[in-house]
Amino acid sequence: MLHPFAGRVALVGAAMLFQSGLQIPPPRGLVNDFANVIPAASAARIERIAQDVRDKSKGEMAIVTLSDLGGRDPMDVALQIGREWKVGNLAPIGDASRNAGVVILVVPKESASDGRGRCRILTGQGAEGFITDATTGEICREATPLFAQRDYGGGIQLVTLRVAQRYAQEFGFT
């Protein structure tokens, strides 16, 4: 669960590498732009989409940008974020939305040490049925032209909207 007070935490670095691996900063809210690539207006729209999903389905989305992954696999980093932040644990055990969390991870190619941008969507067990691996790949590929133009706000907003549409279909809301 993302904690509302987490936004008050001041962060110096987006991702620090220690011997134990990549250190993920604590969440700031639903949108966590540690790479500083999402314009404020886009971040506000993305936050509203994610909050709407949370309010209407109890499903949680954590939208995260990191400047670099320190050589780690993007899926491993997204899984680490999901576990550390407890994304998708908002609903009680037995509720259909339990573990219906999604981590949207974007790493801009301009800041990545290997020069490769990344877009990964990791679903919790409760979301796997309505957001498949094939679907996550399609969603990221749809946003790739925006990322290539360095429009990270637009690209991440599109990814968030497509994921939100899957929640709406599954839980019957608009």
C-alpha positions as a Python dict, from the first residue, in 0.01 Angstrom:
ca = {
    (1, 'M'): (0, 0, 0),
    (2, 'L'): (130, 344, -83),
    (3, 'H'): (125, 565, 223),
    (4, 'P'): (-7, 921, 190),
    (5, 'F'): (266, 1061, 413),
    (6, 'A'): (540, 921, 189),
    (7, 'G'): (528, 1232, -30),
    (8, 'R'): (690, 1433, 249),
    (9, 'V'): (1008, 1232, 232),
    (10, 'A'): (1288, 1435, 77),
    (11, 'L'): (1498, 1236, -164),
    (12, 'V'): (1843, 1327, -285),
    (13, 'G'): (1904, 1049, -538),
    (14, 'A'): (1664, 852, -752),
    (15, 'A'): (1844, 521, -716),
    (16, 'M'): (2158, 440, -520),
    (17, 'L'): (2360, 130, -571),
    (18, 'F'): (2496, -49, -267),
    (19, 'Q'): (2655, -392, -237),
    (20, 'S'): (2316, -538, -148),
    (21, 'G'): (2170, -412, -479),
    (22, 'L'): (1957, -127, -602),
    (23, 'Q'): (1804, 78, -324),
    (24, 'I'): (1452, 189, -407),
    (25, 'P'): (1347, 520, -250),
    (26, 'P'): (1025, 517, -45),
    (27, 'P'): (709, 604, -240),
    (28, 'R'): (602, 966, -271),
    (29, 'G'): (246, 876, -370),
    (30, 'L'): (97, 700, -669),
    (31, 'V'): (330, 880, -912),
    (32, 'N'): (698, 851, -821),
    (33, 'D'): (905, 1046, -1071),
    (34, 'F'): (1253, 983, -933),
    (35, 'A'): (1406, 1049, -1280),
    (36, 'N'): (1236, 1391, -1295),
    (37, 'V'): (1097, 1347, -1647),
    (38, 'I'): (721, 1393, -1597),
    (39, 'P'): (595, 1752, -1626),
    (40, 'A'): (373, 1864, -1338),
    (41, 'A'): (53, 1879, -1545),
    (42, 'S'): (108, 1524, -1675),
    (43, 'A'): (193, 1398, -1327),
    (44, 'A'): (-135, 1543, -1196),
    (45, 'R'): (-336, 1370, -1472),
    (46, 'I'): (-155, 1039, -1413),
    (47, 'E'): (-219, 1069, -1038),
    (48, 'R'): (-592, 1128, -1102),
    (49, 'I'): (-613, 818, -1325),
    (50, 'A'): (-437, 600, -1065),
    (51, 'Q'): (-649, 741, -782),
    (52, 'D'): (-967, 676, -981),
    (53, 'V'): (-863, 311, -1022),
    (54, 'R'): (-790, 286, -651),
    (55, 'D'): (-1121, 449, -551),
    (56, 'K'): (-1336, 240, -784),
    (57, 'S'): (-1164, -101, -767),
    (58, 'K'): (-921, -100, -472),
    (59, 'G'): (-660, -189, -733),
    (60, 'E'): (-334, -5, -691),
    (61, 'M'): (-99, 133, -950),
    (62, 'A'): (248, 255, -864),
    (63, 'I'): (396, 464, -1143),
    (64, 'V'): (773, 488, -1110),
    (65, 'T'): (1054, 646, -1308),
    (66, 'L'): (1416, 574, -1222),
    (67, 'S'): (1716, 731, -1391),
    (68, 'D'): (1908, 401, -1400),
    (69, 'L'): (1873, 38, -1295),
    (70, 'G'): (2238, -21, -1209),
    (71, 'G'): (2259, -321, -1440),
    (72, 'R'): (1954, -491, -1287),
    (73, 'D'): (1676, -650, -1489),
    (74, 'P'): (1372, -418, -1511),
    (75, 'M'): (1133, -694, -1406),
    (76, 'D'): (1342, -765, -1095),
    (77, 'V'): (1339, -396, -1004),
    (78, 'A'): (962, -369, -1061),
    (79, 'L'): (911, -679, -843),
    (80, 'Q'): (1131, -526, -571),
    (81, 'I'): (921, -207, -583),
    (82, 'G'): (597, -404, -565),
    (83, 'R'): (713, -604, -267),
    (84, 'E'): (882, -322, -73),
    (85, 'W'): (592, -82, -124),
    (86, 'K'): (327, -354, -82),
    (87, 'V'): (151, -250, -403),
    (88, 'G'): (-184, -423, -432),
    (89, 'N'): (-234, -510, -66),
    (90, 'L'): (-499, -246, -8),
    (91, 'A'): (-792, -491, -20),
    (92, 'P'): (-858, -744, 256),
    (93, 'I'): (-775, -1112, 209),
    (94, 'G'): (-1049, -1280, 5),
    (95, 'D'): (-1143, -961, -181),
    (96, 'A'): (-1128, -992, -563),
    (97, 'S'): (-898, -691, -581),
    (98, 'R'): (-643, -836, -335),
    (99, 'N'): (-297, -836, -494),
    (100, 'A'): (-443, -657, -798),
    (101, 'G'): (-150, -418, -797),
    (102, 'V'): (51, -298, -1092),
    (103, 'V'): (394, -139, -1104),
    (104, 'I'): (463, 74, -1410),
    (105, 'L'): (839, 129, -1437),
    (106, 'V'): (1000, 363, -1687),
    (107, 'V'): (1372, 435, -1725),
    (108, 'P'): (1462, 709, -1974),
    (109, 'K'): (1732, 611, -2222),
    (110, 'E'): (1897, 951, -2175),
    (111, 'S'): (1986, 874, -1814),
    (112, 'A'): (2033, 495, -1826),
    (113, 'S'): (2396, 386, -1795),
    (114, 'D'): (2351, 142, -2085),
    (115, 'G'): (2174, 401, -2302),
    (116, 'R'): (1861, 185, -2327),
    (117, 'G'): (1522, 308, -2214),
    (118, 'R'): (1289, 69, -2038),
    (119, 'C'): (912, 40, -1998),
    (120, 'R'): (794, -250, -1785),
    (121, 'I'): (456, -325, -1635),
    (122, 'L'): (454, -581, -1358),
    (123, 'T'): (123, -719, -1236),
    (124, 'G'): (41, -869, -901),
    (125, 'Q'): (-121, -1210, -887),
    (126, 'G'): (-469, -1058, -865),
    (127, 'A'): (-421, -860, -1189),
    (128, 'E'): (-257, -1130, -1401),
    (129, 'G'): (-590, -1253, -1536),
    (130, 'F'): (-696, -921, -1686),
    (131, 'I'): (-353, -769, -1764),
    (132, 'T'): (-147, -1037, -1937),
    (133, 'D'): (222, -1024, -2023),
    (134, 'A'): (126, -987, -2390),
    (135, 'T'): (-95, -691, -2302),
    (136, 'T'): (180, -519, -2100),
    (137, 'G'): (416, -552, -2396),
    (138, 'E'): (157, -404, -2633),
    (139, 'I'): (94, -113, -2398),
    (140, 'C'): (465, -28, -2369),
    (141, 'R'): (514, -60, -2747),
    (142, 'E'): (223, 178, -2804),
    (143, 'A'): (396, 439, -2586),
    (144, 'T'): (743, 388, -2740),
    (145, 'P'): (705, 664, -3005),
    (146, 'L'): (629, 915, -2728),
    (147, 'F'): (931, 798, -2527),
    (148, 'A'): (1149, 825, -2841),
    (149, 'Q'): (1041, 1192, -2867),
    (150, 'R'): (1133, 1238, -2499),
    (151, 'D'): (766, 1293, -2416),
    (152, 'Y'): (782, 1090, -2096),
    (153, 'G'): (478, 1261, -1948),
    (154, 'G'): (266, 1171, -2250),
    (155, 'G'): (407, 820, -2275),
    (156, 'I'): (357, 738, -1908),
    (157, 'Q'): (9, 892, -1915),
    (158, 'L'): (-80, 664, -2210),
    (159, 'V'): (57, 356, -2031),
    (160, 'T'): (-132, 446, -1713),
    (161, 'L'): (-455, 505, -1905),
    (162, 'R'): (-429, 170, -2088),
    (163, 'V'): (-371, -14, -1759),
    (164, 'A'): (-660, 177, -1599),
    (165, 'Q'): (-886, 72, -1888),
    (166, 'R'): (-810, -292, -1805),
    (167, 'Y'): (-909, -235, -1443),
    (168, 'A'): (-1231, -65, -1558),
    (169, 'Q'): (-1322, -361, -1779),
    (170, 'E'): (-1248, -610, -1502),
    (171, 'F'): (-1423, -427, -1219),
    (172, 'G'): (-1707, -271, -1420),
    (173, 'F'): (-1649, 102, -1394),
    (174, 'T'): (-1571, 390, -1628),
}
